[in-house]
CSV table of C-alpha atoms in Angstrom, one decimal:
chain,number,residue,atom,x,y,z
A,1,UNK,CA,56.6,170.0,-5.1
A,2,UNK,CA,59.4,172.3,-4.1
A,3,UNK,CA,60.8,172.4,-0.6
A,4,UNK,CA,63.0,170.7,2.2
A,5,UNK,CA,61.9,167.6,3.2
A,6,UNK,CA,63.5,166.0,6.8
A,7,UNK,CA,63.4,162.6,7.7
A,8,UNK,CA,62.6,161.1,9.8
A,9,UNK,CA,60.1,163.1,11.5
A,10,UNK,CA,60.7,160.9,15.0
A,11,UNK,CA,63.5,158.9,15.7
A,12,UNK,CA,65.0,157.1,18.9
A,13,UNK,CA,68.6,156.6,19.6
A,14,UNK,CA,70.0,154.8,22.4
A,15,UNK,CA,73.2,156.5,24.7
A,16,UNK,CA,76.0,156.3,23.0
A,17,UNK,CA,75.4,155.6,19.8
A,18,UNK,CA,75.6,158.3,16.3
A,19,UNK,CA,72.4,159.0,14.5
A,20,UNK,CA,72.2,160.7,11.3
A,21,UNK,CA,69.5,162.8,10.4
A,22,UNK,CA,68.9,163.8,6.9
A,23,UNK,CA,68.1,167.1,5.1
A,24,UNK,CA,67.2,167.3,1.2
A,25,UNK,CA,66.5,170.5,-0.6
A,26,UNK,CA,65.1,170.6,-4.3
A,27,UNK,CA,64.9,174.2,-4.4
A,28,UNK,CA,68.5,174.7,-6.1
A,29,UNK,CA,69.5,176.5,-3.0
A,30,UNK,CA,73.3,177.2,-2.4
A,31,UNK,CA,73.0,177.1,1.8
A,32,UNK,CA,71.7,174.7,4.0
A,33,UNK,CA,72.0,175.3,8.1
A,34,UNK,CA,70.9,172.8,10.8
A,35,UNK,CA,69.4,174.3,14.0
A,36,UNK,CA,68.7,172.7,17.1
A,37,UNK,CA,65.6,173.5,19.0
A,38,UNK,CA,65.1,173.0,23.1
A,39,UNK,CA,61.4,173.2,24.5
A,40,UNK,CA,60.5,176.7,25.0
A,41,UNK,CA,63.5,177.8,23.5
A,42,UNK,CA,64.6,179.9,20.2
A,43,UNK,CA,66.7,178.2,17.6
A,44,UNK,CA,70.6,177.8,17.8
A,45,UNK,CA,72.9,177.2,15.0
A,46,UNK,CA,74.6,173.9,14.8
A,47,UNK,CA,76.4,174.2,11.4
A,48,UNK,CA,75.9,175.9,8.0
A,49,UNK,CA,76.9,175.8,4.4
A,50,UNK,CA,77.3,178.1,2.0
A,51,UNK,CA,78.7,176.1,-0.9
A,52,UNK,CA,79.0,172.3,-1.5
A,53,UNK,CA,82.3,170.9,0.1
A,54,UNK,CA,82.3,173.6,2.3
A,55,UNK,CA,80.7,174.3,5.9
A,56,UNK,CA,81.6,176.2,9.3
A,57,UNK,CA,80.5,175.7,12.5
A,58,UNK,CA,77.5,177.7,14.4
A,59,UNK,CA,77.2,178.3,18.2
A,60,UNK,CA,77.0,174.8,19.3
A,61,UNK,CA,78.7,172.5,17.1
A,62,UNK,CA,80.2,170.3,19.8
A,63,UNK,CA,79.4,166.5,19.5
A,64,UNK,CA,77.8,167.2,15.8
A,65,UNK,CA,79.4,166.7,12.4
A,66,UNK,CA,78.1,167.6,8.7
A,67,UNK,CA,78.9,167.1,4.7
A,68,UNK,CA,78.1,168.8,2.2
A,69,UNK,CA,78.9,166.4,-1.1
A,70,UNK,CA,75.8,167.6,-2.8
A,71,UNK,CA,74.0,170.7,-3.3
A,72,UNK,CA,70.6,169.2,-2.2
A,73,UNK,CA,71.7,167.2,0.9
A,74,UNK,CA,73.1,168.3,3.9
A,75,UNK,CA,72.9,165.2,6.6
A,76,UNK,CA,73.6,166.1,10.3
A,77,UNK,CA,75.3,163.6,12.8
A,78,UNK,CA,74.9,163.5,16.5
A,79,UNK,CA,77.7,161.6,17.7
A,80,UNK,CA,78.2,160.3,21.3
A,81,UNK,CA,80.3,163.0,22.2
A,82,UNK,CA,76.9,165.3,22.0
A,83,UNK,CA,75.8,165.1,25.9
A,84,UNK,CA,72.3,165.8,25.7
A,85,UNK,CA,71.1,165.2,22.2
A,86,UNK,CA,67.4,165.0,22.9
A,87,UNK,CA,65.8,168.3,21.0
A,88,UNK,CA,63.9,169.2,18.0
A,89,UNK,CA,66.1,169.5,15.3
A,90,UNK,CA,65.6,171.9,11.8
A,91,UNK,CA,66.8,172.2,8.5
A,92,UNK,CA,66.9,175.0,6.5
A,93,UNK,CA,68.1,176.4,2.8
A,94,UNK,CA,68.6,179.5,1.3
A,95,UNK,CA,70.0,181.1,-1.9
A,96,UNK,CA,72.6,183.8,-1.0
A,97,UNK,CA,71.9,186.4,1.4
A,98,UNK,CA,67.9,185.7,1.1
A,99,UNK,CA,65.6,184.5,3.4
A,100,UNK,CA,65.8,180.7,4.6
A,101,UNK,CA,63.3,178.1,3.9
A,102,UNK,CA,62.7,175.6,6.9
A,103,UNK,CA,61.9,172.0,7.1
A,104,UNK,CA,59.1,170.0,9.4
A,105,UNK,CA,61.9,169.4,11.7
A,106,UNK,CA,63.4,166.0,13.2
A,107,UNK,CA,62.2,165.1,16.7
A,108,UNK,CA,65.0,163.1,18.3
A,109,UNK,CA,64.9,161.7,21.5
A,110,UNK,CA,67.6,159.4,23.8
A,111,UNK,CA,66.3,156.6,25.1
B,1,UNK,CA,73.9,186.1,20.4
B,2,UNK,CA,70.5,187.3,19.4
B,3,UNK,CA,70.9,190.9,18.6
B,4,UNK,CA,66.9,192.0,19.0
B,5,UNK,CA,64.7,192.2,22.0
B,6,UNK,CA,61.3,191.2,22.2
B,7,UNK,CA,58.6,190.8,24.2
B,8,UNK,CA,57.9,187.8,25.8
B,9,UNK,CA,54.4,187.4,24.9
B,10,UNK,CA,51.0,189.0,23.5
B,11,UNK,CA,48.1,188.6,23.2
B,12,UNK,CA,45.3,190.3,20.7
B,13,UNK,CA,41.4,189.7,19.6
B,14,UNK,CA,40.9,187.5,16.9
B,15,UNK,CA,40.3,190.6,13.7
B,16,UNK,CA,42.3,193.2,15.4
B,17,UNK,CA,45.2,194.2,14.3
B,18,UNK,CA,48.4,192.7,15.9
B,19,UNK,CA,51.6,194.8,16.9
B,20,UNK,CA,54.6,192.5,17.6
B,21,UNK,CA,57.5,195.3,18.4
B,22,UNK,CA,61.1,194.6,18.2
B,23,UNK,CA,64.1,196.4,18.9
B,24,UNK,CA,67.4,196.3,17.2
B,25,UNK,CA,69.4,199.1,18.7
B,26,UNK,CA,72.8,197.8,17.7
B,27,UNK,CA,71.4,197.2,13.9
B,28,UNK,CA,74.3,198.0,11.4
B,29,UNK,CA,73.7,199.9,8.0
B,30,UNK,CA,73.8,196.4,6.3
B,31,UNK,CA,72.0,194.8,8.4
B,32,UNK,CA,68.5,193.6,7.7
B,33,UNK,CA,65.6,193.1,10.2
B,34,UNK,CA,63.8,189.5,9.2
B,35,UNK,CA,60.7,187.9,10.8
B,36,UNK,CA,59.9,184.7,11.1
B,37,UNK,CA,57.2,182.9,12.6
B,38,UNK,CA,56.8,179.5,14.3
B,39,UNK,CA,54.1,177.3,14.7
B,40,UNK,CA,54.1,174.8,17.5
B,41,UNK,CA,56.4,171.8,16.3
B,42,UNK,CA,56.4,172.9,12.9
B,43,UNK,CA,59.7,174.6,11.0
B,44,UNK,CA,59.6,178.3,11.1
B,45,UNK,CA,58.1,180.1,8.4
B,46,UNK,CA,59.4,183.6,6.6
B,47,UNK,CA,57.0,186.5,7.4
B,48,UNK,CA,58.6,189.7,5.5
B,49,UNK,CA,62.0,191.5,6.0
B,50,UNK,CA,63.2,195.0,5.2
B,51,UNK,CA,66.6,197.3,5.1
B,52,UNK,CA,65.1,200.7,5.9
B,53,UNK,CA,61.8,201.3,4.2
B,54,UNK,CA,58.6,200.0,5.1
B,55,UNK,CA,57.4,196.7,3.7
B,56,UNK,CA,54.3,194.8,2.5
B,57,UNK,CA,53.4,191.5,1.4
B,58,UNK,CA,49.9,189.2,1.4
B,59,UNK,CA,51.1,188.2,5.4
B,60,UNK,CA,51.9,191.5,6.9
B,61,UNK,CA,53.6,195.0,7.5
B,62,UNK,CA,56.4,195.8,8.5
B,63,UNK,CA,57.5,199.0,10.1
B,64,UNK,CA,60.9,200.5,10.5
B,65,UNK,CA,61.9,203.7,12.9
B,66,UNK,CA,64.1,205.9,10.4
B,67,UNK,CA,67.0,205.5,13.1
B,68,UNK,CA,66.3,201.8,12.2
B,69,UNK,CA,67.0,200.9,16.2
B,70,UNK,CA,63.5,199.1,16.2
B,71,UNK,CA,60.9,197.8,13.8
B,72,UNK,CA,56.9,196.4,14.3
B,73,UNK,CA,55.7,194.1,12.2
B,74,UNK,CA,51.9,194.0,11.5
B,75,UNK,CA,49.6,191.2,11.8
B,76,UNK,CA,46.1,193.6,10.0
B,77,UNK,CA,43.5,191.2,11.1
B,78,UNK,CA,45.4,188.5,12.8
B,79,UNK,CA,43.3,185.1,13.3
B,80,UNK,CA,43.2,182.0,15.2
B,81,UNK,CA,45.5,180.6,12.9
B,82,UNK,CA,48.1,183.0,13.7
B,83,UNK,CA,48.8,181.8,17.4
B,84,UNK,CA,52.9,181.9,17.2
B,85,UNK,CA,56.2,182.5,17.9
B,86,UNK,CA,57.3,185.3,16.1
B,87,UNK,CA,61.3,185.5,15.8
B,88,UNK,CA,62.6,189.3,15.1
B,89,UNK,CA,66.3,188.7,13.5
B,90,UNK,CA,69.2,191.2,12.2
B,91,UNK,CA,71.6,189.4,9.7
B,92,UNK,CA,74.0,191.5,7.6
B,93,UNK,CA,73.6,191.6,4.1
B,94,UNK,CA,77.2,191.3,2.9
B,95,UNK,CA,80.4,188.9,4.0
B,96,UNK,CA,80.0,185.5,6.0
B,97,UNK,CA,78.2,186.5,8.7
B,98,UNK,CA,75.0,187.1,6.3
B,99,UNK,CA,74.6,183.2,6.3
B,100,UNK,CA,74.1,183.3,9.8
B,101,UNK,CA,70.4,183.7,10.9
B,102,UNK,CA,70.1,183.8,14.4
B,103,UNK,CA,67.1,183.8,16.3
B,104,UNK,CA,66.3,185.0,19.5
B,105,UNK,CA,63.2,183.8,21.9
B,106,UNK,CA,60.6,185.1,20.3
B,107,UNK,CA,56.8,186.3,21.2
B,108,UNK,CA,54.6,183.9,22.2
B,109,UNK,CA,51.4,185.8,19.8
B,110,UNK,CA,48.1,184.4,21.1
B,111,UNK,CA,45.0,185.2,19.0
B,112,UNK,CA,41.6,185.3,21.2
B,113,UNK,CA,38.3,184.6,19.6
């Protein structure tokens, strides 16, 4: 089937250490965004692509990095610098200037 | 920051029609007004969007003011299965900034039986 897949759907990280959380799309789409989600909160940008080898920061890119070497993956890194990292965090794809296509979402929490 | 205003939550009978208004008073001539929705700890999923005319598709309506400062988008026999968070969202159509969806906090939709 078609679609963004996220994995993994949980994962635990303890202080101070980076996690990488990883994005796939097989729908030939040329963007990819990560979003981070707080409880009872809307969605905020973290990073997006438009092209492969290229990406620019969102609203809250601090203490996150990204790559874009491939067309269908776009991993997200929270690094130790991120401060409080525990959220719900989503992937999305897009061909240009159309709607974006999200995926389950990865649930991380600090331990 | 979000550029629409919602309400915080609704509420609606389960076969009723729902009416989830948003307004977009700063909205741009390339700008176009999305909808999403979002189920609880699930991805968001794409509803309908529009430029100016009014829209249709197998999920909903949408409705745009012709001074395109506010839009409702139309649930016509909403179910139980449509308890959301429905995201309202103006992204431009044309540079860098079109890549940018950027959402808001929503209405909390509940569906009653």
């Amino acid at each position: 089937d078609g679609g963004i897949t996220q994995s993994p759907k949980y994962l635990f990280r303890k202080e101070g250490q980076n996690v990488t959380l990883s994005c796939e799309q097989n729908l030939n789409h040329d963007a990819m965004y990560w979003y981070r989600q707080d409880p009872g909160q809307g969605l905020r940008l973290i990073y997006y692509s438009q092209i492969v080898n290229d990406f620019q920061k969102g609203d809250i890119a601090e203490g996150y990095s990204v790559s874009r070497e491939k067309k269908e993956s776009f991993p997200l890194t929270v690094t130790s610098a991120q401060k409080n990292p525990t959220a719900f965090y989503l992937c999305a794809s897009s061909r240009v200037r159309t709607e974006a296509f999200f995926g389950q979402g990865t649930r991380l929490t600090v331990v | 920051d979000a550029k629409t205003t919602q309400p915080t939550s609704m509420d609606c009978a389960e076969g009723r029609a729902a009416n989830l208004p948003c307004n977009h008073s700063t909205i741009s001539g390339n700008e176009y007004v999305y909808w999403y929705r979002q189920i609880h700890s699930q991805g968001p999923q794409y509803i309908i969007h529009g430029l100016k005319n009014n829209e249709t598709n197998e999920m909903a309506s949408l409705i745009i003011t012709e001074d395109r400062k506010s839009s409702t988008l139309i649930l016509p026999h909403a179910t139980l299965r449509d308890t959301a968070v429905y995201y309202c969202i103006v992204r431009s159509s044309g540079g860098d900034s079109s890549y940018k969806l950027i959402f808001g906090s929503g209405t909390r939709l509940l569906v009653r039986p």
